[in-house]
C-alpha cells in the first residue's frame, strides 16, 4: 500500500523543528510501524536524503524504546500495543499518517522522533529501590508473600518506562509511571521498611523534573501499552498521605 | 603470543570456589574508592556487577548505548531463571544442576566454572526476592517453579513470560541506589569504540557520545565487558535489533582471545519472516510444543491453506522421525528437522520458510479454554504480529538465531587474556559449552555479576592500590582515539549506494546458509570467500548519510556491521576447524547413522581459543577440557 507521512523533523534539541511530508510506496500490511519507518529510511538514504531518527530495539513491546504520536495518539490508535507491535494492517491504502515525538516539557526533543526521557530515570534514582546489598538477602522463602499481593505487584511492575502516559496527559503528569513503581513495592513486605522515604523522594523528584499534576482524566491509562491501571494512582496518593 | 592459564583451583569440585574465596586477596574499604572500574553493559550481568561493585565502595563507571540502562536486551528474556533450591522436593541439588548444564552443553564446558555457577544460583534467587522482584508464588506465599526442557526437575523461577524484564528491573533498581549513593556514574547513549591497553593492562575505553557524536576517553584500573551476545550477526534473530559484537570484537583485536566463536544456538520456534523488510524474529516459547503438533504438507509446494489440507496429506515429520520424543525433541534437533523440510521444498507460508505448529487436536481434546489458560499471551502476541488466530489455524514457526555460547575466553577469575579486562554474561564463553539450556543464561549473567566478579576483581585490584588514577592524556589513549576517529571517517567517506542494513542482510544470509544450523566443509569454505567479497564490497559501496558530529543511527549501524563482517570470518574458521558435531554445532560430516550429532572426544575435547594476528590468519590455542568429575557420554534422544 501507499502512504503519505507527515513527520516531525528536528535536527537537535536547540534547532527549530517542522513537519516534512514523504510519500511511501510498497508498505505491506504485515509490517510493523517501525518496519514501515525503516523502509522509509532505506528509501530516503538511497535517494541521498536524511533518514528519520527514532528509537527502537526489542521489537517485542518490552524494552520501552519505541514511542511516538501516531495520528495524535501515543503508540497509535490501537489499545494495548507499543509502536513496534502496531501493524500496518490498522491503516488504509492512501492514508495520511501524522507522526510526532512525545510532546511534554520534561521530555525535550533530541532529534526528530527521539526525546530525552532521562527524567524518568531520575525519579527512580531518587528512591525506586529496596536497600538490600548483594550478600545481605535472607533465604527467599523466609518471608512468605500473599499470592494475591504478589500478582498485583507484578501487574504494576510490567511498566516498560516508555513515557506514553506522560505524553498522553494534558498536564504531562508522570503519576501513572510513578504509581506503578510505588505500587509494586507497597504491595510487597520487602518494600515496607522504606515506604515513606521512597514515596516522598520519588514525588519530590517528579515535581523537580517538571512533570505536571494529575487531574484524573485517565488519558494515561487509556494510552498505556501495558494497561497499567488508574487505581495505582489512588494507591500512590494513599502511600503519600501516610508518609507525610 | 598468549598463553592460556585457566587458573582453576585444585581440590575437590565442591571445594574449589570456597578455597578460591579463602585465598583471594582483598582491598581494604578505604582503598576501594581510589580504584576505578569501568563496566560496559547494563544487562543482567552488567547491572548486577556495577551495583555490587558500587556497594563494595569502588568507584564505578557504567556505559550502555540505550537511553537508559533498563532497556538492555536482557529485558526481553521470557521463560525464567534456574536455581538449585529444590523447593519442589524433587531431587534437585547443586550437583544435579551442574550436571544438567555440563551435559546440555554436550561436554564442551569447564567443570569448575559450571559447578560454581550452580553453587551461587540459590543466592541469586534470594537476592532478587529481597529487592522486590515479583517471582510467581504458591497460595501459601512461597515461591513456585516450573520445568524447562532437558531436565527432570522443576527448578525454573519465573514472572509470567516476562522474567527477564522483572530481574533486569530489579538489577536496575540496585544500580539506581548506587547512582544515588554516588559510587556509580551512569553514561547512557555511549558506544564503546575501542579498548585502551597500557603496559599490557586494560586501562580504559574510547566511547562515542551517541547524541553529540563527541569522542570521549574514560580510564580505570580495570575494565569489565558485559556487552551481550552476537546472535544478530544473522541479521534476523530473536535478539533486540541493536545487539552487536563490537565491544568484544575490539577487545579481540587488542589481544583478548575469542573462544568457540561458531557455537550459536538456533531456537526452533520463532515467528517466521514474513517479508524482506522484517527486522526481527519474535520467539514463541518452547513450551508450545507440549500441545502443538509440527507438520508440513506431504506434497512439495502445496499452497492450500492449512485447514484445507486433509489429515492423510500432512507429514508430522517430528513424530515420524522421532517416535520416542515426537514434538518434544530438543531444540537443536527440532531446528535441523524444520530446516531439512523447508530446504527440500515442503515449507509453508508465503516464503516457504516455515512449518505449521498446529493446536487443532489439542483444542479438540482439551477445549479452547484449557489451551488459552496455558498459552493465551503467546497466542495474543502471535496474532498482534501476524494477524493469524492460532485457535482457528496453525501457527507458522521457523528457527532463528538465539544465543551465542561462544565469546571472549576467560579464566576462572572471568579475566580475558588481557590483564585487567574481564568479561561476564553472554559476552564470555564460560559456562554453556556447545549448547545452552533454557533459563540458565539469566542465572549465569546475574551470578557472574553479583557473586563471582566482586571476588575475583578484588583479587586483581589488591596490588593496584598503589597505582594512581589513570590519566587519559597518554599516547595509548591518543592512539586509540585516533583509531576510532579514523574508522568513523572511513565509514563516512565511502559514499556508495548500499546501506549498512543491505550489507547486514547479505551477511546474515551467508551465515545462515553456511554457518547456521548445519555446516559442512564445502559450504564453510564457500562462506569464507563470500564473506571476504562482501567485506570488500562494503568498503567500496557503503552509504552512510549525515556526519560524525550528530546523532547518526546509520553511522552506528555501519560500525557494527563492519565488525560483524570480520567476526563472521572467525566464526567460519572456527566451524571449519571443529570437524565434529557437538551440541548446536552440527557438522554434516560427523553424524551417526540415524543423523544425530557425533562428537569426537579424542580430537576435539577442547575449547578452541583464537588469538588475533593482524593481517595473518588467527592463531588457534587449545584449552583441553579435563573431565575429572563426570563421565563423557554421547547424548541420545531416541
Ligand atoms: C527472546 C529471548 C528470550 C530469552 N529468554 C531467556 C530466558 O527465559 N532465560 C534465560 O536464562 N535466558 C534467556 N535468554 C537469553 C538471555 O536473555 C541473554 O543471554 C542475557 O540476557 C544476556 O545478558 P547480558 O547481560 O550478557 O547482555 P545484554 O542484556 O545483551 O546487555 C548488553 C549490554 O551491553 C551494552 N553494550 C553492548 N555493546 C556496547 C558497546 N559497544 N558500548 C556500550 N555499551 C554496549 C548494551 O547497551 C547493554 O546494556 C533469552 C534471549 C532471547 C533473545
Ligand atoms: S505506565 Fe504505561 S505508558 Fe507509562 S511508562 Fe509505564 S508502560 Fe509506558
Ligand atoms: S522497540 Fe522495544 S518496546 Fe518497542
PDB file of C-alpha atoms in Angstrom, chain B residues 349-613:
ATOM      1  CA  UNK B 349       3.538 -19.739   4.158  1.00  0.00           C
ATOM      2  CA  UNK B 350       4.287 -17.052   1.569  1.00  0.00           C
ATOM      3  CA  UNK B 351       8.062 -17.593   1.694  1.00  0.00           C
ATOM      4  CA  UNK B 352       8.082 -21.371   2.076  1.00  0.00           C
ATOM      5  CA  UNK B 353      10.346 -20.905   5.077  1.00  0.00           C
ATOM      6  CA  UNK B 354       8.003 -22.021   7.829  1.00  0.00           C
ATOM      7  CA  UNK B 355       6.373 -25.110   9.290  1.00  0.00           C
ATOM      8  CA  UNK B 356       2.982 -25.466  10.948  1.00  0.00           C
ATOM      9  CA  UNK B 357       2.547 -25.720  14.702  1.00  0.00           C
ATOM     10  CA  UNK B 358      -0.994 -26.950  14.999  1.00  0.00           C
ATOM     11  CA  UNK B 359      -3.204 -26.850  18.104  1.00  0.00           C
ATOM     12  CA  UNK B 360      -6.288 -28.304  16.401  1.00  0.00           C
ATOM     13  CA  UNK B 361      -6.079 -31.693  18.072  1.00  0.00           C
ATOM     14  CA  UNK B 362      -5.213 -30.269  21.477  1.00  0.00           C
ATOM     15  CA  UNK B 363      -8.171 -27.865  21.311  1.00  0.00           C
ATOM     16  CA  UNK B 364     -10.449 -30.693  20.240  1.00  0.00           C
ATOM     17  CA  UNK B 365      -9.312 -32.806  23.158  1.00  0.00           C
ATOM     18  CA  UNK B 366      -8.835 -30.283  25.974  1.00  0.00           C
ATOM     19  CA  UNK B 367     -11.098 -27.440  24.858  1.00  0.00           C
ATOM     20  CA  UNK B 368     -10.155 -23.946  23.798  1.00  0.00           C
ATOM     21  CA  UNK B 369     -10.237 -22.663  27.364  1.00  0.00           C
ATOM     22  CA  UNK B 370      -7.537 -25.021  28.598  1.00  0.00           C
ATOM     23  CA  UNK B 371      -5.227 -24.011  25.769  1.00  0.00           C
ATOM     24  CA  UNK B 372      -5.981 -20.354  26.390  1.00  0.00           C
ATOM     25  CA  UNK B 373      -5.058 -20.694  30.049  1.00  0.00           C
ATOM     26  CA  UNK B 374      -1.698 -22.202  29.197  1.00  0.00           C
ATOM     27  CA  UNK B 375      -0.647 -20.068  26.248  1.00  0.00           C
ATOM     28  CA  UNK B 376      -3.091 -17.154  25.969  1.00  0.00           C
ATOM     29  CA  UNK B 377      -0.453 -14.426  25.970  1.00  0.00           C
ATOM     30  CA  UNK B 378       1.615 -16.194  23.300  1.00  0.00           C
ATOM     31  CA  UNK B 379      -1.407 -16.639  21.049  1.00  0.00           C
ATOM     32  CA  UNK B 380      -2.149 -12.958  21.511  1.00  0.00           C
ATOM     33  CA  UNK B 381       1.372 -11.848  20.684  1.00  0.00           C
ATOM     34  CA  UNK B 382       1.348 -14.120  17.649  1.00  0.00           C
ATOM     35  CA  UNK B 383      -1.880 -12.541  16.493  1.00  0.00           C
ATOM     36  CA  UNK B 384      -0.574  -9.000  17.007  1.00  0.00           C
ATOM     37  CA  UNK B 385       2.339  -9.779  14.757  1.00  0.00           C
ATOM     38  CA  UNK B 386       0.790 -11.953  12.079  1.00  0.00           C
ATOM     39  CA  UNK B 387      -2.923 -11.248  12.235  1.00  0.00           C
ATOM     40  CA  UNK B 388      -3.484 -15.012  12.423  1.00  0.00           C
ATOM     41  CA  UNK B 389      -5.746 -16.534  15.064  1.00  0.00           C
ATOM     42  CA  UNK B 390      -3.993 -19.731  16.102  1.00  0.00           C
ATOM     43  CA  UNK B 391      -7.105 -21.097  17.752  1.00  0.00           C
ATOM     44  CA  UNK B 392      -8.514 -21.352  14.231  1.00  0.00           C
ATOM     45  CA  UNK B 393      -5.484 -22.182  12.090  1.00  0.00           C
ATOM     46  CA  UNK B 394      -1.942 -23.376  12.845  1.00  0.00           C
ATOM     47  CA  UNK B 395       0.836 -21.044  13.906  1.00  0.00           C
ATOM     48  CA  UNK B 396       3.691 -20.849  11.485  1.00  0.00           C
ATOM     49  CA  UNK B 397       7.120 -21.111  13.045  1.00  0.00           C
ATOM     50  CA  UNK B 398      10.704 -21.255  11.883  1.00  0.00           C
ATOM     51  CA  UNK B 399      14.083 -21.498  13.644  1.00  0.00           C
ATOM     52  CA  UNK B 400      16.012 -18.344  14.475  1.00  0.00           C
ATOM     53  CA  UNK B 401      19.420 -17.401  15.844  1.00  0.00           C
ATOM     54  CA  UNK B 402      19.024 -17.011  19.581  1.00  0.00           C
ATOM     55  CA  UNK B 403      22.081 -17.251  21.783  1.00  0.00           C
ATOM     56  CA  UNK B 404      25.854 -17.311  21.393  1.00  0.00           C
ATOM     57  CA  UNK B 405      27.677 -19.794  23.593  1.00  0.00           C
ATOM     58  CA  UNK B 406      30.944 -18.567  22.110  1.00  0.00           C
ATOM     59  CA  UNK B 407      32.522 -15.362  23.365  1.00  0.00           C
ATOM     60  CA  UNK B 408      35.622 -13.884  24.930  1.00  0.00           C
ATOM     61  CA  UNK B 409      37.782 -16.519  26.567  1.00  0.00           C
ATOM     62  CA  UNK B 410      38.010 -16.056  30.322  1.00  0.00           C
ATOM     63  CA  UNK B 411      39.854 -17.892  33.063  1.00  0.00           C
ATOM     64  CA  UNK B 412      38.323 -19.000  36.355  1.00  0.00           C
ATOM     65  CA  UNK B 413      38.510 -15.381  37.523  1.00  0.00           C
ATOM     66  CA  UNK B 414      36.499 -14.238  34.495  1.00  0.00           C
ATOM     67  CA  UNK B 415      39.572 -12.408  33.226  1.00  0.00           C
ATOM     68  CA  UNK B 416      40.316 -12.411  29.496  1.00  0.00           C
ATOM     69  CA  UNK B 417      43.785 -12.868  28.067  1.00  0.00           C
ATOM     70  CA  UNK B 418      44.299  -9.123  28.539  1.00  0.00           C
ATOM     71  CA  UNK B 419      45.298  -8.482  32.145  1.00  0.00           C
ATOM     72  CA  UNK B 420      42.643  -6.410  33.907  1.00  0.00           C
ATOM     73  CA  UNK B 421      39.983  -6.964  31.238  1.00  0.00           C
ATOM     74  CA  UNK B 422      37.066  -9.072  32.493  1.00  0.00           C
ATOM     75  CA  UNK B 423      34.117 -10.462  30.519  1.00  0.00           C
ATOM     76  CA  UNK B 424      30.813 -11.558  32.065  1.00  0.00           C
ATOM     77  CA  UNK B 425      27.364 -12.699  30.934  1.00  0.00           C
ATOM     78  CA  UNK B 426      26.710 -13.750  27.362  1.00  0.00           C
ATOM     79  CA  UNK B 427      29.836 -11.869  26.247  1.00  0.00           C
ATOM     80  CA  UNK B 428      32.093 -14.599  27.673  1.00  0.00           C
ATOM     81  CA  UNK B 429      32.212 -18.238  26.645  1.00  0.00           C
ATOM     82  CA  UNK B 430      32.394 -19.830  30.015  1.00  0.00           C
ATOM     83  CA  UNK B 431      29.515 -21.992  31.146  1.00  0.00           C
ATOM     84  CA  UNK B 432      27.309 -23.353  28.387  1.00  0.00           C
ATOM     85  CA  UNK B 433      29.664 -25.425  26.283  1.00  0.00           C
ATOM     86  CA  UNK B 434      28.231 -26.158  22.846  1.00  0.00           C
ATOM     87  CA  UNK B 435      24.578 -25.652  23.808  1.00  0.00           C
ATOM     88  CA  UNK B 436      22.815 -23.610  26.473  1.00  0.00           C
ATOM     89  CA  UNK B 437      19.918 -24.983  28.483  1.00  0.00           C
ATOM     90  CA  UNK B 438      16.826 -22.798  28.848  1.00  0.00           C
ATOM     91  CA  UNK B 439      16.741 -20.367  31.798  1.00  0.00           C
ATOM     92  CA  UNK B 440      20.433 -20.701  32.589  1.00  0.00           C
ATOM     93  CA  UNK B 441      21.659 -17.544  30.910  1.00  0.00           C
ATOM     94  CA  UNK B 442      19.956 -15.175  33.335  1.00  0.00           C
ATOM     95  CA  UNK B 443      21.405 -17.367  36.088  1.00  0.00           C
ATOM     96  CA  UNK B 444      24.908 -17.124  34.656  1.00  0.00           C
ATOM     97  CA  UNK B 445      24.766 -13.387  33.983  1.00  0.00           C
ATOM     98  CA  UNK B 446      23.433 -12.489  37.413  1.00  0.00           C
ATOM     99  CA  UNK B 447      25.771 -14.966  39.112  1.00  0.00           C
ATOM    100  CA  UNK B 448      28.808 -13.529  37.339  1.00  0.00           C
ATOM    101  CA  UNK B 449      27.779 -10.003  38.274  1.00  0.00           C
ATOM    102  CA  UNK B 450      26.602 -10.372  41.865  1.00  0.00           C
ATOM    103  CA  UNK B 451      28.550 -13.205  43.351  1.00  0.00           C
ATOM    104  CA  UNK B 452      31.629 -14.066  41.309  1.00  0.00           C
ATOM    105  CA  UNK B 453      33.192 -10.983  39.745  1.00  0.00           C
ATOM    106  CA  UNK B 454      33.208  -8.947  43.000  1.00  0.00           C
ATOM    107  CA  UNK B 455      35.550 -11.573  44.496  1.00  0.00           C
ATOM    108  CA  UNK B 456      37.784 -12.132  41.509  1.00  0.00           C
ATOM    109  CA  UNK B 457      38.175  -8.484  40.562  1.00  0.00           C
ATOM    110  CA  UNK B 458      39.224  -7.642  44.121  1.00  0.00           C
ATOM    111  CA  UNK B 459      41.903 -10.287  43.899  1.00  0.00           C
ATOM    112  CA  UNK B 460      43.202  -8.489  40.812  1.00  0.00           C
ATOM    113  CA  UNK B 461      42.854  -4.972  42.199  1.00  0.00           C
ATOM    114  CA  UNK B 462      44.533  -5.589  45.567  1.00  0.00           C
ATOM    115  CA  UNK B 463      48.048  -4.888  44.242  1.00  0.00           C
ATOM    116  CA  UNK B 464      46.696  -1.992  42.132  1.00  0.00           C
ATOM    117  CA  UNK B 465      46.053   0.276  45.117  1.00  0.00           C
ATOM    118  CA  UNK B 466      49.457   1.790  44.597  1.00  0.00           C
ATOM    119  CA  UNK B 467      48.571   2.814  41.062  1.00  0.00           C
ATOM    120  CA  UNK B 468      47.225   6.383  40.979  1.00  0.00           C
ATOM    121  CA  UNK B 469      44.149   7.277  38.955  1.00  0.00           C
ATOM    122  CA  UNK B 470      44.937   6.508  35.307  1.00  0.00           C
ATOM    123  CA  UNK B 471      45.460   9.602  33.169  1.00  0.00           C
ATOM    124  CA  UNK B 472      43.729   9.888  29.809  1.00  0.00           C
ATOM    125  CA  UNK B 473      46.295  12.115  28.138  1.00  0.00           C
ATOM    126  CA  UNK B 474      48.701   9.272  27.460  1.00  0.00           C
ATOM    127  CA  UNK B 475      49.897   8.215  23.985  1.00  0.00           C
ATOM    128  CA  UNK B 476      47.874   4.996  24.324  1.00  0.00           C
ATOM    129  CA  UNK B 477      44.614   6.920  24.727  1.00  0.00           C
ATOM    130  CA  UNK B 478      45.639   9.251  21.931  1.00  0.00           C
ATOM    131  CA  UNK B 479      46.344   6.361  19.613  1.00  0.00           C
ATOM    132  CA  UNK B 480      43.104   4.531  20.429  1.00  0.00           C
ATOM    133  CA  UNK B 481      41.087   7.679  19.915  1.00  0.00           C
ATOM    134  CA  UNK B 482      42.750   8.335  16.584  1.00  0.00           C
ATOM    135  CA  UNK B 483      41.985   4.791  15.505  1.00  0.00           C
ATOM    136  CA  UNK B 484      38.323   5.241  16.393  1.00  0.00           C
ATOM    137  CA  UNK B 485      38.045   8.572  14.604  1.00  0.00           C
ATOM    138  CA  UNK B 486      39.837   7.244  11.579  1.00  0.00           C
ATOM    139  CA  UNK B 487      37.361   4.358  11.377  1.00  0.00           C
ATOM    140  CA  UNK B 488      34.370   6.689  11.576  1.00  0.00           C
ATOM    141  CA  UNK B 489      35.787   8.888   8.846  1.00  0.00           C
ATOM    142  CA  UNK B 490      36.457   5.874   6.697  1.00  0.00           C
ATOM    143  CA  UNK B 491      32.845   4.710   7.061  1.00  0.00           C
ATOM    144  CA  UNK B 492      31.554   8.157   6.138  1.00  0.00           C
ATOM    145  CA  UNK B 493      33.853   8.614   3.186  1.00  0.00           C
ATOM    146  CA  UNK B 494      32.891   5.525   1.168  1.00  0.00           C
ATOM    147  CA  UNK B 495      29.817   7.331  -0.161  1.00  0.00           C
ATOM    148  CA  UNK B 496      28.478   4.323  -2.027  1.00  0.00           C
ATOM    149  CA  UNK B 497      24.961   3.153  -2.743  1.00  0.00           C
ATOM    150  CA  UNK B 498      24.105   0.370  -0.300  1.00  0.00           C
ATOM    151  CA  UNK B 499      23.036   0.908   3.297  1.00  0.00           C
ATOM    152  CA  UNK B 500      24.537  -0.829   6.303  1.00  0.00           C
ATOM    153  CA  UNK B 501      21.290  -2.791   6.514  1.00  0.00           C
ATOM    154  CA  UNK B 502      21.711  -4.025   2.936  1.00  0.00           C
ATOM    155  CA  UNK B 503      25.106  -5.450   3.863  1.00  0.00           C
ATOM    156  CA  UNK B 504      23.871  -6.827   7.161  1.00  0.00           C
ATOM    157  CA  UNK B 505      21.106  -8.736   5.372  1.00  0.00           C
ATOM    158  CA  UNK B 506      23.547 -10.175   2.855  1.00  0.00           C
ATOM    159  CA  UNK B 507      25.961 -11.221   5.567  1.00  0.00           C
ATOM    160  CA  UNK B 508      23.099 -12.710   7.573  1.00  0.00           C
ATOM    161  CA  UNK B 509      22.099 -14.860   4.632  1.00  0.00           C
ATOM    162  CA  UNK B 510      25.638 -16.143   4.096  1.00  0.00           C
ATOM    163  CA  UNK B 511      25.948 -17.051   7.763  1.00  0.00           C
ATOM    164  CA  UNK B 512      22.509 -18.594   7.950  1.00  0.00           C
ATOM    165  CA  UNK B 513      23.056 -20.705   4.845  1.00  0.00           C
ATOM    166  CA  UNK B 514      26.574 -21.882   5.614  1.00  0.00           C
ATOM    167  CA  UNK B 515      27.308 -21.390   9.296  1.00  0.00           C
ATOM    168  CA  UNK B 516      23.886 -21.833  10.859  1.00  0.00           C
ATOM    169  CA  UNK B 517      22.022 -24.947  11.928  1.00  0.00           C
ATOM    170  CA  UNK B 518      24.107 -27.325   9.853  1.00  0.00           C
ATOM    171  CA  UNK B 519      27.578 -26.852   8.455  1.00  0.00           C
ATOM    172  CA  UNK B 520      29.846 -28.689   6.048  1.00  0.00           C
ATOM    173  CA  UNK B 521      33.338 -28.288   4.689  1.00  0.00           C
ATOM    174  CA  UNK B 522      32.313 -27.129   1.212  1.00  0.00           C
ATOM    175  CA  UNK B 523      29.721 -24.639   2.446  1.00  0.00           C
ATOM    176  CA  UNK B 524      32.043 -23.180   5.051  1.00  0.00           C
ATOM    177  CA  UNK B 525      34.847 -22.818   2.553  1.00  0.00           C
ATOM    178  CA  UNK B 526      32.500 -21.076   0.179  1.00  0.00           C
ATOM    179  CA  UNK B 527      31.296 -18.819   3.010  1.00  0.00           C
ATOM    180  CA  UNK B 528      34.865 -17.695   3.651  1.00  0.00           C
ATOM    181  CA  UNK B 529      35.108 -16.366   0.112  1.00  0.00           C
ATOM    182  CA  UNK B 530      31.651 -14.839   0.169  1.00  0.00           C
ATOM    183  CA  UNK B 531      32.387 -13.001   3.410  1.00  0.00           C
ATOM    184  CA  UNK B 532      35.663 -11.651   2.097  1.00  0.00           C
ATOM    185  CA  UNK B 533      34.000 -10.471  -1.102  1.00  0.00           C
ATOM    186  CA  UNK B 534      31.179  -8.860   0.804  1.00  0.00           C
ATOM    187  CA  UNK B 535      33.644  -7.094   3.073  1.00  0.00           C
ATOM    188  CA  UNK B 536      35.430  -5.662   0.061  1.00  0.00           C
ATOM    189  CA  UNK B 537      32.144  -4.550  -1.426  1.00  0.00           C
ATOM    190  CA  UNK B 538      31.204  -2.957   1.914  1.00  0.00           C
ATOM    191  CA  UNK B 539      34.240  -0.714   1.916  1.00  0.00           C
ATOM    192  CA  UNK B 540      33.588   0.278  -1.697  1.00  0.00           C
ATOM    193  CA  UNK B 541      29.842   0.767  -1.762  1.00  0.00           C
ATOM    194  CA  UNK B 542      28.601   1.642   1.723  1.00  0.00           C
ATOM    195  CA  UNK B 543      26.205   4.561   2.048  1.00  0.00           C
ATOM    196  CA  UNK B 544      26.169   6.421   5.356  1.00  0.00           C
ATOM    197  CA  UNK B 545      24.244   9.694   5.338  1.00  0.00           C
ATOM    198  CA  UNK B 546      24.942  12.592   7.690  1.00  0.00           C
ATOM    199  CA  UNK B 547      28.051  13.407   9.665  1.00  0.00           C
ATOM    200  CA  UNK B 548      30.048  12.236  12.673  1.00  0.00           C
ATOM    201  CA  UNK B 549      29.165  15.130  14.964  1.00  0.00           C
ATOM    202  CA  UNK B 550      25.467  14.467  15.420  1.00  0.00           C
ATOM    203  CA  UNK B 551      23.096  11.690  16.377  1.00  0.00           C
ATOM    204  CA  UNK B 552      23.591   9.361  13.421  1.00  0.00           C
ATOM    205  CA  UNK B 553      21.952   5.951  13.679  1.00  0.00           C
ATOM    206  CA  UNK B 554      23.178   4.857  10.255  1.00  0.00           C
ATOM    207  CA  UNK B 555      26.754   5.511  11.301  1.00  0.00           C
ATOM    208  CA  UNK B 556      26.216   3.408  14.424  1.00  0.00           C
ATOM    209  CA  UNK B 557      24.846   0.544  12.342  1.00  0.00           C
ATOM    210  CA  UNK B 558      27.646   0.774   9.803  1.00  0.00           C
ATOM    211  CA  UNK B 559      30.296   0.395  12.508  1.00  0.00           C
ATOM    212  CA  UNK B 560      28.564  -2.665  13.937  1.00  0.00           C
ATOM    213  CA  UNK B 561      28.155  -4.296  10.531  1.00  0.00           C
ATOM    214  CA  UNK B 562      31.827  -3.627   9.734  1.00  0.00           C
ATOM    215  CA  UNK B 563      32.752  -5.609  12.852  1.00  0.00           C
ATOM    216  CA  UNK B 564      30.280  -8.390  12.066  1.00  0.00           C
ATOM    217  CA  UNK B 565      31.942  -8.743   8.666  1.00  0.00           C
ATOM    218  CA  UNK B 566      35.194  -9.563  10.452  1.00  0.00           C
ATOM    219  CA  UNK B 567      33.747 -11.732  13.218  1.00  0.00           C
ATOM    220  CA  UNK B 568      31.834 -13.764  10.620  1.00  0.00           C
ATOM    221  CA  UNK B 569      35.112 -14.924   9.164  1.00  0.00           C
ATOM    222  CA  UNK B 570      36.389 -16.065  12.552  1.00  0.00           C
ATOM    223  CA  UNK B 571      33.147 -17.979  13.160  1.00  0.00           C
ATOM    224  CA  UNK B 572      33.553 -19.805   9.882  1.00  0.00           C
ATOM    225  CA  UNK B 573      37.209 -20.570  10.559  1.00  0.00           C
ATOM    226  CA  UNK B 574      36.240 -21.996  13.937  1.00  0.00           C
ATOM    227  CA  UNK B 575      33.418 -24.082  12.441  1.00  0.00           C
ATOM    228  CA  UNK B 576      35.803 -25.411   9.799  1.00  0.00           C
ATOM    229  CA  UNK B 577      38.358 -26.348  12.404  1.00  0.00           C
ATOM    230  CA  UNK B 578      35.916 -28.329  14.538  1.00  0.00           C
ATOM    231  CA  UNK B 579      35.374 -31.431  12.436  1.00  0.00           C
ATOM    232  CA  UNK B 580      32.952 -32.951  14.890  1.00  0.00           C
ATOM    233  CA  UNK B 581      29.340 -32.310  15.778  1.00  0.00           C
ATOM    234  CA  UNK B 582      28.579 -31.238  19.323  1.00  0.00           C
ATOM    235  CA  UNK B 583      25.525 -29.508  20.755  1.00  0.00           C
ATOM    236  CA  UNK B 584      24.372 -26.796  18.400  1.00  0.00           C
ATOM    237  CA  UNK B 585      27.410 -27.196  16.158  1.00  0.00           C
ATOM    238  CA  UNK B 586      26.352 -29.783  13.599  1.00  0.00           C
ATOM    239  CA  UNK B 587      28.947 -30.771  11.031  1.00  0.00           C
ATOM    240  CA  UNK B 588      27.190 -32.870   8.403  1.00  0.00           C
ATOM    241  CA  UNK B 589      30.347 -34.954   8.008  1.00  0.00           C
ATOM    242  CA  UNK B 590      30.101 -36.041  11.622  1.00  0.00           C
ATOM    243  CA  UNK B 591      26.775 -37.718  12.245  1.00  0.00           C
ATOM    244  CA  UNK B 592      25.594 -41.109  13.365  1.00  0.00           C
ATOM    245  CA  UNK B 593      23.778 -43.475  11.004  1.00  0.00           C
ATOM    246  CA  UNK B 594      20.448 -42.006  12.117  1.00  0.00           C
ATOM    247  CA  UNK B 595      21.590 -38.404  11.575  1.00  0.00           C
ATOM    248  CA  UNK B 596      22.387 -37.450  15.141  1.00  0.00           C
ATOM    249  CA  UNK B 597      25.329 -35.319  16.217  1.00  0.00           C
ATOM    250  CA  UNK B 598      28.524 -37.374  16.523  1.00  0.00           C
ATOM    251  CA  UNK B 599      31.042 -35.982  18.984  1.00  0.00           C
ATOM    252  CA  UNK B 600      34.716 -36.759  18.664  1.00  0.00           C
ATOM    253  CA  UNK B 601      36.189 -36.570  22.145  1.00  0.00           C
ATOM    254  CA  UNK B 602      39.577 -37.915  21.165  1.00  0.00           C
ATOM    255  CA  UNK B 603      40.306 -34.976  18.914  1.00  0.00           C
ATOM    256  CA  UNK B 604      38.017 -32.180  19.992  1.00  0.00           C
ATOM    257  CA  UNK B 605      37.502 -32.230  23.745  1.00  0.00           C
ATOM    258  CA  UNK B 606      38.923 -28.737  23.886  1.00  0.00           C
ATOM    259  CA  UNK B 607      37.901 -25.097  23.836  1.00  0.00           C
ATOM    260  CA  UNK B 608      39.054 -23.522  20.581  1.00  0.00           C
ATOM    261  CA  UNK B 609      40.683 -20.244  21.592  1.00  0.00           C
ATOM    262  CA  UNK B 610      41.576 -17.830  18.804  1.00  0.00           C
ATOM    263  CA  UNK B 611      44.202 -15.141  19.028  1.00  0.00           C
ATOM    264  CA  UNK B 612      44.129 -12.131  16.716  1.00  0.00           C
ATOM    265  CA  UNK B 613      47.153 -11.950  14.466  1.00  0.00           C
TER     266      UNK B 613
END
